Amino acid sequence: MREYQIGKISKQQGLGMVGWLVIVLICGLTFSQVLKLFPAYLENWGLSGELKKMAELPNGVESLSVSEIKKRMQNYYLVNRVSTEAKKSLTIRRDEGRLIVEMPYERRVHMFWNIDVVLDFHLQLDSKFPNVCCKARETEH
C-alpha cells in the first residue's frame, strides 16, 4: 500500500480532457480544410499533366492547330469533369514562331462562415521551352 505524505502534491502527468479536446479540434479543422482544398489542387495537377502530354508530342506542340489543341482540352474537360474557371481561361496564341498555351485562373473555395480561400493558378506551355511547362511562376505582387 502506498503512503501519501501530506504537504507534497504530486504533479499531473499527460494531457487532461481539455487538452485532448483542443488537439482533436485542431486536427479535425486541419483535416477538413485539406479535404476542401485538395480537389482544386488535384484538378490543377491534371490540367498540368495534359499540357505536358502536348509538350511531349513527337512533332512538338507546334504541329497542332489551335482547333486541335482546343479539342484535346475539351475532351480532357469532359472526361475529367473539369467545371471551374480553367475551361474559360484557355488562351492559345502564336507569337514569333512560338505557340503559347496559357491557363491563368483562380479558384475560390469556401471554408466556413464568410471565409473563403482564393487559389491562383497559372499554367503555361511555350513551344520554345517545352521542358519548363507548367512550373509555378513567381508572383508579381
mmCIF file with all atom_site columns, C-alpha atoms in Angstrom:
data_model
loop_
_atom_site.group_PDB
_atom_site.id
_atom_site.type_symbol
_atom_site.label_atom_id
_atom_site.label_alt_id
_atom_site.label_comp_id
_atom_site.label_asym_id
_atom_site.label_entity_id
_atom_site.label_seq_id
_atom_site.pdbx_PDB_ins_code
_atom_site.Cartn_x
_atom_site.Cartn_y
_atom_site.Cartn_z
_atom_site.occupancy
_atom_site.B_iso_or_equiv
_atom_site.pdbx_formal_charge
_atom_site.auth_seq_id
_atom_site.auth_comp_id
_atom_site.auth_asym_id
_atom_site.auth_atom_id
_atom_site.pdbx_PDB_model_num
ATOM 1   C CA . MET A 1 1   ? 0.000   0.000  0.000   1.00 0.00 ? 1   MET A CA 1
ATOM 2   C CA . ARG A 1 2   ? 1.203   3.462  -0.859  1.00 0.00 ? 2   ARG A CA 1
ATOM 3   C CA . GLU A 1 3   ? 1.610   6.089  1.705   1.00 0.00 ? 3   GLU A CA 1
ATOM 4   C CA . TYR A 1 4   ? 0.824   9.654  0.784   1.00 0.00 ? 4   TYR A CA 1
ATOM 5   C CA . GLN A 1 5   ? 2.605   12.438 2.514   1.00 0.00 ? 5   GLN A CA 1
ATOM 6   C CA . ILE A 1 6   ? 0.542   15.418 3.471   1.00 0.00 ? 6   ILE A CA 1
ATOM 7   C CA . GLY A 1 7   ? 2.008   18.630 2.092   1.00 0.00 ? 7   GLY A CA 1
ATOM 8   C CA . LYS A 1 8   ? 3.564   17.084 -1.016  1.00 0.00 ? 8   LYS A CA 1
ATOM 9   C CA . ILE A 1 9   ? 1.390   17.436 -4.073  1.00 0.00 ? 9   ILE A CA 1
ATOM 10  C CA . SER A 1 10  ? 2.181   15.179 -6.993  1.00 0.00 ? 10  SER A CA 1
ATOM 11  C CA . LYS A 1 11  ? 2.188   16.800 -10.444 1.00 0.00 ? 11  LYS A CA 1
ATOM 12  C CA . GLN A 1 12  ? -0.210  15.708 -13.149 1.00 0.00 ? 12  GLN A CA 1
ATOM 13  C CA . GLN A 1 13  ? 1.422   13.811 -15.975 1.00 0.00 ? 13  GLN A CA 1
ATOM 14  C CA . GLY A 1 14  ? -0.005  13.768 -19.514 1.00 0.00 ? 14  GLY A CA 1
ATOM 15  C CA . LEU A 1 15  ? -2.851  15.720 -21.029 1.00 0.00 ? 15  LEU A CA 1
ATOM 16  C CA . GLY A 1 16  ? -6.146  16.318 -19.380 1.00 0.00 ? 16  GLY A CA 1
ATOM 17  C CA . MET A 1 17  ? -9.520  16.106 -21.076 1.00 0.00 ? 17  MET A CA 1
ATOM 18  C CA . VAL A 1 18  ? -9.473  19.763 -22.161 1.00 0.00 ? 18  VAL A CA 1
ATOM 19  C CA . GLY A 1 19  ? -6.005  19.364 -23.679 1.00 0.00 ? 19  GLY A CA 1
ATOM 20  C CA . TRP A 1 20  ? -7.108  16.340 -25.701 1.00 0.00 ? 20  TRP A CA 1
ATOM 21  C CA . LEU A 1 21  ? -10.249 18.157 -26.795 1.00 0.00 ? 21  LEU A CA 1
ATOM 22  C CA . VAL A 1 22  ? -8.183  21.071 -28.128 1.00 0.00 ? 22  VAL A CA 1
ATOM 23  C CA . ILE A 1 23  ? -5.842  18.721 -30.009 1.00 0.00 ? 23  ILE A CA 1
ATOM 24  C CA . VAL A 1 24  ? -8.744  16.779 -31.556 1.00 0.00 ? 24  VAL A CA 1
ATOM 25  C CA . LEU A 1 25  ? -10.442 20.063 -32.544 1.00 0.00 ? 25  LEU A CA 1
ATOM 26  C CA . ILE A 1 26  ? -7.300  21.416 -34.231 1.00 0.00 ? 26  ILE A CA 1
ATOM 27  C CA . CYS A 1 27  ? -6.659  18.121 -36.053 1.00 0.00 ? 27  CYS A CA 1
ATOM 28  C CA . GLY A 1 28  ? -10.291 17.950 -37.189 1.00 0.00 ? 28  GLY A CA 1
ATOM 29  C CA . LEU A 1 29  ? -10.280 21.517 -38.540 1.00 0.00 ? 29  LEU A CA 1
ATOM 30  C CA . THR A 1 30  ? -6.987  20.948 -40.346 1.00 0.00 ? 30  THR A CA 1
ATOM 31  C CA . PHE A 1 31  ? -8.240  17.711 -41.893 1.00 0.00 ? 31  PHE A CA 1
ATOM 32  C CA . SER A 1 32  ? -11.489 19.316 -43.063 1.00 0.00 ? 32  SER A CA 1
ATOM 33  C CA . GLN A 1 33  ? -9.615  22.220 -44.693 1.00 0.00 ? 33  GLN A CA 1
ATOM 34  C CA . VAL A 1 34  ? -7.276  19.823 -46.500 1.00 0.00 ? 34  VAL A CA 1
ATOM 35  C CA . LEU A 1 35  ? -10.298 17.916 -47.804 1.00 0.00 ? 35  LEU A CA 1
ATOM 36  C CA . LYS A 1 36  ? -11.769 21.157 -49.158 1.00 0.00 ? 36  LYS A CA 1
ATOM 37  C CA . LEU A 1 37  ? -8.561  22.356 -50.864 1.00 0.00 ? 37  LEU A CA 1
ATOM 38  C CA . PHE A 1 38  ? -7.341  19.022 -52.253 1.00 0.00 ? 38  PHE A CA 1
ATOM 39  C CA . PRO A 1 39  ? -9.784  18.803 -55.218 1.00 0.00 ? 39  PRO A CA 1
ATOM 40  C CA . ALA A 1 40  ? -8.644  22.202 -56.550 1.00 0.00 ? 40  ALA A CA 1
ATOM 41  C CA . TYR A 1 41  ? -5.002  21.153 -56.489 1.00 0.00 ? 41  TYR A CA 1
ATOM 42  C CA . LEU A 1 42  ? -5.854  17.760 -57.977 1.00 0.00 ? 42  LEU A CA 1
ATOM 43  C CA . GLU A 1 43  ? -7.669  19.428 -60.876 1.00 0.00 ? 43  GLU A CA 1
ATOM 44  C CA . ASN A 1 44  ? -4.710  21.761 -61.484 1.00 0.00 ? 44  ASN A CA 1
ATOM 45  C CA . TRP A 1 45  ? -2.318  18.810 -61.395 1.00 0.00 ? 45  TRP A CA 1
ATOM 46  C CA . GLY A 1 46  ? -4.419  17.042 -64.042 1.00 0.00 ? 46  GLY A CA 1
ATOM 47  C CA . LEU A 1 47  ? -4.542  20.094 -66.307 1.00 0.00 ? 47  LEU A CA 1
ATOM 48  C CA . SER A 1 48  ? -0.795  20.464 -65.957 1.00 0.00 ? 48  SER A CA 1
ATOM 49  C CA . GLY A 1 49  ? -0.349  16.820 -66.943 1.00 0.00 ? 49  GLY A CA 1
ATOM 50  C CA . GLU A 1 50  ? -2.459  17.300 -70.064 1.00 0.00 ? 50  GLU A CA 1
ATOM 51  C CA . LEU A 1 51  ? -0.350  20.276 -71.147 1.00 0.00 ? 51  LEU A CA 1
ATOM 52  C CA . LYS A 1 52  ? 2.824   18.256 -70.502 1.00 0.00 ? 52  LYS A CA 1
ATOM 53  C CA . LYS A 1 53  ? 1.468   15.472 -72.732 1.00 0.00 ? 53  LYS A CA 1
ATOM 54  C CA . MET A 1 54  ? 1.053   18.007 -75.525 1.00 0.00 ? 54  MET A CA 1
ATOM 55  C CA . ALA A 1 55  ? 4.591   19.283 -74.935 1.00 0.00 ? 55  ALA A CA 1
ATOM 56  C CA . GLU A 1 56  ? 5.946   15.734 -75.319 1.00 0.00 ? 56  GLU A CA 1
ATOM 57  C CA . LEU A 1 57  ? 4.305   15.037 -78.690 1.00 0.00 ? 57  LEU A CA 1
ATOM 58  C CA . PRO A 1 58  ? 6.786   13.625 -81.242 1.00 0.00 ? 58  PRO A CA 1
ATOM 59  C CA . ASN A 1 59  ? 6.387   16.602 -83.598 1.00 0.00 ? 59  ASN A CA 1
ATOM 60  C CA . GLY A 1 60  ? 6.039   19.105 -80.784 1.00 0.00 ? 60  GLY A CA 1
ATOM 61  C CA . VAL A 1 61  ? 3.046   21.183 -79.844 1.00 0.00 ? 61  VAL A CA 1
ATOM 62  C CA . GLU A 1 62  ? 3.615   23.409 -82.901 1.00 0.00 ? 62  GLU A CA 1
ATOM 63  C CA . SER A 1 63  ? 2.329   20.561 -85.067 1.00 0.00 ? 63  SER A CA 1
ATOM 64  C CA . LEU A 1 64  ? -1.157  21.019 -83.591 1.00 0.00 ? 64  LEU A CA 1
ATOM 65  C CA . SER A 1 65  ? -3.549  23.647 -84.833 1.00 0.00 ? 65  SER A CA 1
ATOM 66  C CA . VAL A 1 66  ? -5.421  25.904 -82.426 1.00 0.00 ? 66  VAL A CA 1
ATOM 67  C CA . SER A 1 67  ? -8.626  23.947 -83.009 1.00 0.00 ? 67  SER A CA 1
ATOM 68  C CA . GLU A 1 68  ? -6.838  20.633 -82.308 1.00 0.00 ? 68  GLU A CA 1
ATOM 69  C CA . ILE A 1 69  ? -5.493  21.976 -79.009 1.00 0.00 ? 69  ILE A CA 1
ATOM 70  C CA . LYS A 1 70  ? -8.940  23.223 -78.026 1.00 0.00 ? 70  LYS A CA 1
ATOM 71  C CA . LYS A 1 71  ? -10.468 19.862 -78.956 1.00 0.00 ? 71  LYS A CA 1
ATOM 72  C CA . ARG A 1 72  ? -7.888  17.960 -76.855 1.00 0.00 ? 72  ARG A CA 1
ATOM 73  C CA . MET A 1 73  ? -8.563  20.224 -73.893 1.00 0.00 ? 73  MET A CA 1
ATOM 74  C CA . GLN A 1 74  ? -12.357 19.946 -74.339 1.00 0.00 ? 74  GLN A CA 1
ATOM 75  C CA . ASN A 1 75  ? -12.030 16.155 -74.316 1.00 0.00 ? 75  ASN A CA 1
ATOM 76  C CA . TYR A 1 76  ? -9.963  16.360 -71.145 1.00 0.00 ? 76  TYR A CA 1
ATOM 77  C CA . TYR A 1 77  ? -12.573 18.636 -69.519 1.00 0.00 ? 77  TYR A CA 1
ATOM 78  C CA . LEU A 1 78  ? -15.352 16.217 -70.425 1.00 0.00 ? 78  LEU A CA 1
ATOM 79  C CA . VAL A 1 79  ? -13.607 13.041 -69.274 1.00 0.00 ? 79  VAL A CA 1
ATOM 80  C CA . ASN A 1 80  ? -12.301 14.547 -66.021 1.00 0.00 ? 80  ASN A CA 1
ATOM 81  C CA . ARG A 1 81  ? -15.327 16.705 -65.199 1.00 0.00 ? 81  ARG A CA 1
ATOM 82  C CA . VAL A 1 82  ? -13.447 19.988 -65.100 1.00 0.00 ? 82  VAL A CA 1
ATOM 83  C CA . SER A 1 83  ? -16.060 22.550 -64.195 1.00 0.00 ? 83  SER A CA 1
ATOM 84  C CA . THR A 1 84  ? -14.115 25.550 -62.975 1.00 0.00 ? 84  THR A CA 1
ATOM 85  C CA . GLU A 1 85  ? -12.873 28.767 -64.443 1.00 0.00 ? 85  GLU A CA 1
ATOM 86  C CA . ALA A 1 86  ? -9.997  26.837 -66.004 1.00 0.00 ? 86  ALA A CA 1
ATOM 87  C CA . LYS A 1 87  ? -12.182 25.972 -69.001 1.00 0.00 ? 87  LYS A CA 1
ATOM 88  C CA . LYS A 1 88  ? -12.897 29.625 -69.711 1.00 0.00 ? 88  LYS A CA 1
ATOM 89  C CA . SER A 1 89  ? -9.319  30.791 -69.224 1.00 0.00 ? 89  SER A CA 1
ATOM 90  C CA . LEU A 1 90  ? -7.665  28.805 -72.021 1.00 0.00 ? 90  LEU A CA 1
ATOM 91  C CA . THR A 1 91  ? -5.840  31.124 -74.433 1.00 0.00 ? 91  THR A CA 1
ATOM 92  C CA . ILE A 1 92  ? -3.743  29.998 -77.385 1.00 0.00 ? 92  ILE A CA 1
ATOM 93  C CA . ARG A 1 93  ? -1.586  32.353 -79.419 1.00 0.00 ? 93  ARG A CA 1
ATOM 94  C CA . ARG A 1 94  ? 1.204   32.181 -81.941 1.00 0.00 ? 94  ARG A CA 1
ATOM 95  C CA . ASP A 1 95  ? 3.979   34.642 -81.268 1.00 0.00 ? 95  ASP A CA 1
ATOM 96  C CA . GLU A 1 96  ? 7.241   34.925 -83.261 1.00 0.00 ? 96  GLU A CA 1
ATOM 97  C CA . GLY A 1 97  ? 7.134   31.307 -84.434 1.00 0.00 ? 97  GLY A CA 1
ATOM 98  C CA . ARG A 1 98  ? 6.191   30.020 -80.973 1.00 0.00 ? 98  ARG A CA 1
ATOM 99  C CA . LEU A 1 99  ? 2.932   28.561 -79.784 1.00 0.00 ? 99  LEU A CA 1
ATOM 100 C CA . ILE A 1 100 ? 1.902   29.642 -76.296 1.00 0.00 ? 100 ILE A CA 1
ATOM 101 C CA . VAL A 1 101 ? -0.937  27.938 -74.425 1.00 0.00 ? 101 VAL A CA 1
ATOM 102 C CA . GLU A 1 102 ? -1.947  29.663 -71.185 1.00 0.00 ? 102 GLU A CA 1
ATOM 103 C CA . MET A 1 103 ? -4.460  28.905 -68.479 1.00 0.00 ? 103 MET A CA 1
ATOM 104 C CA . PRO A 1 104 ? -4.437  31.572 -65.761 1.00 0.00 ? 104 PRO A CA 1
ATOM 105 C CA . TYR A 1 105 ? -7.349  31.080 -63.400 1.00 0.00 ? 105 TYR A CA 1
ATOM 106 C CA . GLU A 1 106 ? -8.456  31.492 -59.814 1.00 0.00 ? 106 GLU A CA 1
ATOM 107 C CA . ARG A 1 107 ? -10.428 29.061 -57.742 1.00 0.00 ? 107 ARG A CA 1
ATOM 108 C CA . ARG A 1 108 ? -12.410 30.208 -54.726 1.00 0.00 ? 108 ARG A CA 1
ATOM 109 C CA . VAL A 1 109 ? -13.016 27.603 -52.024 1.00 0.00 ? 109 VAL A CA 1
ATOM 110 C CA . HIS A 1 110 ? -15.454 28.257 -49.207 1.00 0.00 ? 110 HIS A CA 1
ATOM 111 C CA . MET A 1 111 ? -14.005 27.367 -45.808 1.00 0.00 ? 111 MET A CA 1
ATOM 112 C CA . PHE A 1 112 ? -16.538 28.329 -43.141 1.00 0.00 ? 112 PHE A CA 1
ATOM 113 C CA . TRP A 1 113 ? -18.845 31.228 -42.272 1.00 0.00 ? 113 TRP A CA 1
ATOM 114 C CA . ASN A 1 114 ? -17.750 34.100 -44.512 1.00 0.00 ? 114 ASN A CA 1
ATOM 115 C CA . ILE A 1 115 ? -14.174 32.922 -45.040 1.00 0.00 ? 115 ILE A CA 1
ATOM 116 C CA . ASP A 1 116 ? -13.045 31.819 -48.498 1.00 0.00 ? 116 ASP A CA 1
ATOM 117 C CA . VAL A 1 117 ? -9.624  30.868 -49.812 1.00 0.00 ? 117 VAL A CA 1
ATOM 118 C CA . VAL A 1 118 ? -8.626  32.076 -53.264 1.00 0.00 ? 118 VAL A CA 1
ATOM 119 C CA . LEU A 1 119 ? -6.178  29.818 -55.102 1.00 0.00 ? 119 LEU A CA 1
ATOM 120 C CA . ASP A 1 120 ? -4.311  31.395 -58.008 1.00 0.00 ? 120 ASP A CA 1
ATOM 121 C CA . PHE A 1 121 ? -3.112  29.023 -60.752 1.00 0.00 ? 121 PHE A CA 1
ATOM 122 C CA . HIS A 1 122 ? -1.192  29.883 -63.906 1.00 0.00 ? 122 HIS A CA 1
ATOM 123 C CA . LEU A 1 123 ? -0.359  27.111 -66.355 1.00 0.00 ? 123 LEU A CA 1
ATOM 124 C CA . GLN A 1 124 ? 1.707   27.935 -69.427 1.00 0.00 ? 124 GLN A CA 1
ATOM 125 C CA . LEU A 1 125 ? 3.092   25.855 -72.252 1.00 0.00 ? 125 LEU A CA 1
ATOM 126 C CA . ASP A 1 126 ? 5.605   27.596 -74.509 1.00 0.00 ? 126 ASP A CA 1
ATOM 127 C CA . SER A 1 127 ? 6.670   25.600 -77.561 1.00 0.00 ? 127 SER A CA 1
ATOM 128 C CA . LYS A 1 128 ? 10.115  27.194 -77.393 1.00 0.00 ? 128 LYS A CA 1
ATOM 129 C CA . PHE A 1 129 ? 10.646  25.897 -73.829 1.00 0.00 ? 129 PHE A CA 1
ATOM 130 C CA . PRO A 1 130 ? 8.503   22.741 -73.546 1.00 0.00 ? 130 PRO A CA 1
ATOM 131 C CA . ASN A 1 131 ? 10.619  21.323 -70.710 1.00 0.00 ? 131 ASN A CA 1
ATOM 132 C CA . VAL A 1 132 ? 9.547   24.116 -68.323 1.00 0.00 ? 132 VAL A CA 1
ATOM 133 C CA . CYS A 1 133 ? 5.858   23.553 -68.956 1.00 0.00 ? 133 CYS A CA 1
ATOM 134 C CA . CYS A 1 134 ? 3.517   24.251 -66.092 1.00 0.00 ? 134 CYS A CA 1
ATOM 135 C CA . LYS A 1 135 ? 6.033   25.114 -63.392 1.00 0.00 ? 135 LYS A CA 1
ATOM 136 C CA . ALA A 1 136 ? 4.886   27.509 -60.723 1.00 0.00 ? 136 ALA A CA 1
ATOM 137 C CA . ARG A 1 137 ? 5.666   31.085 -61.573 1.00 0.00 ? 137 ARG A CA 1
ATOM 138 C CA . GLU A 1 138 ? 6.724   33.723 -59.132 1.00 0.00 ? 138 GLU A CA 1
ATOM 139 C CA . THR A 1 139 ? 4.020   36.123 -58.085 1.00 0.00 ? 139 THR A CA 1
ATOM 140 C CA . GLU A 1 140 ? 4.112   39.706 -59.261 1.00 0.00 ? 140 GLU A CA 1
ATOM 141 C CA . HIS A 1 141 ? 2.592   41.182 -56.124 1.00 0.00 ? 141 HIS A CA 1
#
